[in-house]
Amino acid sequence: MEEDRSVVISEQEAEQYDRQIRLWGLDAQKRLRTAKVLLIGFGGLGAEVAKNIILSGINSITLLDHRVVSDRDQTCQFLVSQDDVGTNRAEAAVERAQQLNPMVTVKADTDQISHKEADFFKLFDIICATCCQQEEMIRINEICHTNNIMFLSGDVFGHYGYMFVDLNRHQYVEYFI
C-alpha cells in the first residue's frame, strides 16, 4: 500500500479520527483512508476484526463468507441478529457494520473463497483471512506475496488461537543501548 499524497482528509474525518491522527500522524491516517480490505470468514473473530478495521477509517471493506448464520453465531458474532439465522453471514452483517462508520464502504461477497481466482485478490491492499483451511491460506498468501498485498490470517478455537502475518516488507528501527 503506497502513500498517496493527493488524499485529503475532510474536516469531518479529521474530527472523527482526531485521536488516531494525534497518535500516529496524518500520513498514516491518509494511508488508512485509501486502504481496500478483504475480510474472509465472518465468525466471532471476523466480526471483531471488521469492527476495528471499519472504526479506523479505511476506504472500503469486503466481507466474504459463503456460510449462513447459525444459532452458534449468536454467541460470538455481534453484527448479526437472531432474525438473520439461515441467511448469509456476510450479507447479514453489512447493515450493522456500515453503521459503525458511514464513511467506510462496506460490501458483502457470498462466494466460496476456493472459487476466487488470483485476479480477485489483486483488488485489495490488505487481506485478512479467518475460518479458512490451511491449503486456502497458503494459496491466498502466495498470491498476496507475489502481488505485494499484505496478508494476515488467524482463527480462535476456545481459549486457543493463532495468527500469521506476511507484510511482504516491513521497515523498523532498532535501538541499541
mmCIF file of C-alpha atoms in Angstrom:
data_model
loop_
_atom_site.group_PDB
_atom_site.id
_atom_site.type_symbol
_atom_site.label_atom_id
_atom_site.label_comp_id
_atom_site.label_asym_id
_atom_site.label_seq_id
_atom_site.Cartn_x
_atom_site.Cartn_y
_atom_site.Cartn_z
ATOM 1 C CA MET A 1 0.000 0.000 0.000
ATOM 2 C CA GLU A 2 1.796 3.077 -1.266
ATOM 3 C CA GLU A 3 1.268 6.539 0.163
ATOM 4 C CA ASP A 4 -0.947 8.775 -1.981
ATOM 5 C CA ARG A 5 -0.122 12.434 -1.353
ATOM 6 C CA SER A 6 -3.313 13.531 -3.173
ATOM 7 C CA VAL A 7 -5.552 12.064 -0.438
ATOM 8 C CA VAL A 8 -7.262 14.796 1.523
ATOM 9 C CA ILE A 9 -8.782 14.202 4.943
ATOM 10 C CA SER A 10 -12.041 16.162 5.290
ATOM 11 C CA GLU A 11 -12.877 18.204 8.383
ATOM 12 C CA GLN A 12 -15.431 15.561 9.352
ATOM 13 C CA GLU A 13 -12.782 12.829 9.080
ATOM 14 C CA ALA A 14 -10.224 14.914 10.971
ATOM 15 C CA GLU A 15 -12.734 15.356 13.770
ATOM 16 C CA GLN A 16 -13.747 11.696 13.862
ATOM 17 C CA TYR A 17 -10.190 10.334 13.673
ATOM 18 C CA ASP A 18 -8.589 13.062 15.819
ATOM 19 C CA ARG A 19 -7.164 10.670 18.421
ATOM 20 C CA GLN A 20 -5.697 8.389 15.770
ATOM 21 C CA ILE A 21 -4.152 11.301 13.899
ATOM 22 C CA ARG A 22 -2.553 12.571 17.116
ATOM 23 C CA LEU A 23 -1.302 9.072 17.906
ATOM 24 C CA TRP A 24 0.295 8.043 14.609
ATOM 25 C CA GLY A 25 0.077 11.119 12.382
ATOM 26 C CA LEU A 26 -1.847 12.441 9.417
ATOM 27 C CA ASP A 27 0.148 10.470 6.821
ATOM 28 C CA ALA A 28 -0.773 7.182 8.494
ATOM 29 C CA GLN A 29 -4.450 8.169 8.550
ATOM 30 C CA LYS A 30 -4.262 9.081 4.860
ATOM 31 C CA ARG A 31 -2.846 5.632 4.086
ATOM 32 C CA LEU A 32 -5.655 4.047 6.104
ATOM 33 C CA ARG A 33 -8.201 6.156 4.220
ATOM 34 C CA THR A 34 -7.106 4.643 0.897
ATOM 35 C CA ALA A 35 -6.932 1.016 2.094
ATOM 36 C CA LYS A 36 -9.157 -1.572 0.430
ATOM 37 C CA VAL A 37 -9.551 -4.588 2.727
ATOM 38 C CA LEU A 38 -10.879 -8.088 2.105
ATOM 39 C CA LEU A 39 -12.047 -9.915 5.220
ATOM 40 C CA ILE A 40 -12.562 -13.633 4.656
ATOM 41 C CA GLY A 41 -14.726 -15.505 7.164
ATOM 42 C CA PHE A 42 -17.242 -13.801 9.366
ATOM 43 C CA GLY A 43 -17.440 -15.653 12.651
ATOM 44 C CA GLY A 44 -16.600 -14.157 16.035
ATOM 45 C CA LEU A 45 -13.015 -13.216 15.165
ATOM 46 C CA GLY A 46 -14.082 -11.833 11.790
ATOM 47 C CA ALA A 47 -16.685 -9.610 13.448
ATOM 48 C CA GLU A 48 -14.097 -8.175 15.866
ATOM 49 C CA VAL A 49 -11.586 -7.599 13.080
ATOM 50 C CA ALA A 50 -14.256 -5.930 10.916
ATOM 51 C CA LYS A 51 -15.309 -3.637 13.767
ATOM 52 C CA ASN A 52 -11.767 -2.471 14.467
ATOM 53 C CA ILE A 53 -10.865 -2.002 10.807
ATOM 54 C CA ILE A 54 -14.073 -0.123 9.996
ATOM 55 C CA LEU A 55 -13.703 2.177 13.009
ATOM 56 C CA SER A 56 -10.123 3.006 11.965
ATOM 57 C CA GLY A 57 -11.360 4.755 8.817
ATOM 58 C CA ILE A 58 -10.293 2.636 5.867
ATOM 59 C CA ASN A 59 -11.675 3.260 2.373
ATOM 60 C CA SER A 60 -13.605 0.028 1.942
ATOM 61 C CA ILE A 61 -14.050 -3.480 3.278
ATOM 62 C CA THR A 62 -15.479 -6.524 1.557
ATOM 63 C CA LEU A 63 -16.868 -9.210 3.853
ATOM 64 C CA LEU A 64 -16.521 -12.581 2.152
ATOM 65 C CA ASP A 65 -18.276 -15.616 3.602
ATOM 66 C CA HIS A 66 -20.380 -18.330 1.961
ATOM 67 C CA ARG A 67 -21.715 -19.731 5.239
ATOM 68 C CA VAL A 68 -25.102 -18.973 6.776
ATOM 69 C CA VAL A 69 -25.771 -17.507 10.205
ATOM 70 C CA SER A 70 -26.309 -20.279 12.755
ATOM 71 C CA ASP A 71 -27.551 -20.283 16.330
ATOM 72 C CA ARG A 72 -23.895 -20.688 17.369
ATOM 73 C CA ASP A 73 -23.054 -17.379 15.681
ATOM 74 C CA GLN A 74 -25.341 -15.653 18.192
ATOM 75 C CA THR A 75 -22.864 -16.462 20.969
ATOM 76 C CA CYS A 76 -19.834 -14.864 19.316
ATOM 77 C CA GLN A 77 -20.943 -12.607 16.483
ATOM 78 C CA PHE A 78 -22.428 -9.220 17.410
ATOM 79 C CA LEU A 79 -23.034 -7.939 13.865
ATOM 80 C CA VAL A 80 -25.871 -10.381 13.152
ATOM 81 C CA SER A 81 -29.187 -10.870 14.939
ATOM 82 C CA GLN A 82 -31.445 -13.801 15.753
ATOM 83 C CA ASP A 83 -33.570 -12.793 12.770
ATOM 84 C CA ASP A 84 -30.566 -13.426 10.499
ATOM 85 C CA VAL A 85 -30.324 -17.170 11.264
ATOM 86 C CA GLY A 86 -30.341 -19.042 7.960
ATOM 87 C CA THR A 87 -29.177 -16.057 5.878
ATOM 88 C CA ASN A 88 -25.677 -15.463 4.551
ATOM 89 C CA ARG A 89 -23.234 -14.261 7.249
ATOM 90 C CA ALA A 90 -21.629 -11.519 5.154
ATOM 91 C CA GLU A 91 -24.908 -10.119 3.843
ATOM 92 C CA ALA A 92 -26.491 -10.236 7.290
ATOM 93 C CA ALA A 93 -23.671 -8.172 8.797
ATOM 94 C CA VAL A 94 -23.358 -5.418 6.183
ATOM 95 C CA GLU A 95 -26.004 -3.072 7.584
ATOM 96 C CA ARG A 96 -24.727 -3.142 11.163
ATOM 97 C CA ALA A 97 -21.111 -2.973 10.020
ATOM 98 C CA GLN A 98 -21.918 0.076 7.890
ATOM 99 C CA GLN A 99 -23.496 1.788 10.902
ATOM 100 C CA LEU A 100 -20.153 1.595 12.707
ATOM 101 C CA ASN A 101 -18.682 4.137 10.284
ATOM 102 C CA PRO A 102 -20.751 5.626 7.438
ATOM 103 C CA MET A 103 -17.548 6.986 5.828
ATOM 104 C CA VAL A 104 -16.370 3.438 5.025
ATOM 105 C CA THR A 105 -17.810 1.436 2.133
ATOM 106 C CA VAL A 106 -18.945 -1.994 3.350
ATOM 107 C CA LYS A 107 -19.787 -4.730 0.834
ATOM 108 C CA ALA A 108 -20.669 -8.421 1.056
ATOM 109 C CA ASP A 109 -19.493 -11.282 -1.153
ATOM 110 C CA THR A 110 -21.227 -14.645 -0.737
ATOM 111 C CA ASP A 111 -18.895 -16.778 -2.880
ATOM 112 C CA GLN A 112 -16.687 -19.526 -1.541
ATOM 113 C CA ILE A 113 -13.088 -18.421 -1.201
ATOM 114 C CA SER A 114 -11.942 -21.506 -3.097
ATOM 115 C CA HIS A 115 -13.822 -20.253 -6.176
ATOM 116 C CA LYS A 116 -11.893 -16.974 -6.316
ATOM 117 C CA GLU A 117 -9.183 -16.592 -8.946
ATOM 118 C CA ALA A 118 -5.901 -14.764 -8.327
ATOM 119 C CA ASP A 119 -7.115 -11.590 -10.075
ATOM 120 C CA PHE A 120 -9.843 -11.149 -7.454
ATOM 121 C CA PHE A 121 -7.280 -10.700 -4.679
ATOM 122 C CA LYS A 122 -5.430 -8.010 -6.650
ATOM 123 C CA LEU A 123 -8.383 -5.663 -6.000
ATOM 124 C CA PHE A 124 -7.294 -5.272 -2.360
ATOM 125 C CA ASP A 125 -4.393 -3.764 -0.405
ATOM 126 C CA ILE A 126 -4.842 -5.960 2.661
ATOM 127 C CA ILE A 127 -6.382 -9.402 3.036
ATOM 128 C CA CYS A 128 -7.415 -10.796 6.422
ATOM 129 C CA ALA A 129 -8.407 -14.461 6.422
ATOM 130 C CA THR A 130 -10.298 -16.241 9.196
ATOM 131 C CA CYS A 131 -12.236 -19.511 9.142
ATOM 132 C CA CYS A 132 -10.057 -20.853 6.294
ATOM 133 C CA GLN A 133 -8.487 -24.219 5.661
ATOM 134 C CA GLN A 134 -4.683 -24.313 5.695
ATOM 135 C CA GLU A 135 -4.474 -25.044 1.947
ATOM 136 C CA GLU A 136 -6.567 -21.960 1.175
ATOM 137 C CA MET A 137 -4.480 -19.745 3.456
ATOM 138 C CA ILE A 138 -1.290 -20.915 1.763
ATOM 139 C CA ARG A 139 -2.778 -20.339 -1.717
ATOM 140 C CA ILE A 140 -4.007 -16.850 -0.809
ATOM 141 C CA ASN A 141 -0.729 -15.900 0.882
ATOM 142 C CA GLU A 142 1.250 -16.965 -2.183
ATOM 143 C CA ILE A 143 -0.968 -14.770 -4.374
ATOM 144 C CA CYS A 144 -0.623 -11.883 -1.921
ATOM 145 C CA HIS A 145 3.136 -12.226 -1.585
ATOM 146 C CA THR A 146 3.600 -12.329 -5.369
ATOM 147 C CA ASN A 147 1.458 -9.192 -5.782
ATOM 148 C CA ASN A 148 2.792 -7.223 -2.776
ATOM 149 C CA ILE A 149 -0.520 -7.418 -0.898
ATOM 150 C CA MET A 150 -0.402 -7.576 2.893
ATOM 151 C CA PHE A 151 -1.811 -10.844 4.265
ATOM 152 C CA LEU A 152 -2.997 -11.638 7.776
ATOM 153 C CA SER A 153 -4.576 -14.885 8.856
ATOM 154 C CA GLY A 154 -5.835 -16.169 12.156
ATOM 155 C CA ASP A 155 -8.521 -18.039 13.997
ATOM 156 C CA VAL A 156 -9.672 -18.803 17.512
ATOM 157 C CA PHE A 157 -10.673 -22.141 18.983
ATOM 158 C CA GLY A 158 -11.975 -21.651 22.515
ATOM 159 C CA HIS A 159 -9.002 -20.455 24.573
ATOM 160 C CA TYR A 160 -6.518 -21.152 21.774
ATOM 161 C CA GLY A 161 -5.777 -19.307 18.587
ATOM 162 C CA TYR A 162 -3.159 -18.489 16.020
ATOM 163 C CA MET A 163 -2.108 -15.623 13.787
ATOM 164 C CA PHE A 164 0.121 -15.374 10.734
ATOM 165 C CA VAL A 165 1.219 -12.106 9.135
ATOM 166 C CA ASP A 166 3.032 -11.547 5.828
ATOM 167 C CA LEU A 167 3.586 -7.822 5.231
ATOM 168 C CA ASN A 168 5.977 -8.557 2.335
ATOM 169 C CA ARG A 169 8.314 -5.896 3.623
ATOM 170 C CA HIS A 170 8.406 -4.212 6.965
ATOM 171 C CA GLN A 171 10.645 -1.356 7.996
ATOM 172 C CA TYR A 172 11.548 -0.943 11.610
ATOM 173 C CA VAL A 173 14.060 0.896 13.702
ATOM 174 C CA GLU A 174 16.216 -0.999 16.119
ATOM 175 C CA TYR A 175 17.668 0.896 19.041
ATOM 176 C CA PHE A 176 20.837 -0.222 20.743
ATOM 177 C CA ILE A 177 21.579 0.943 24.247
#
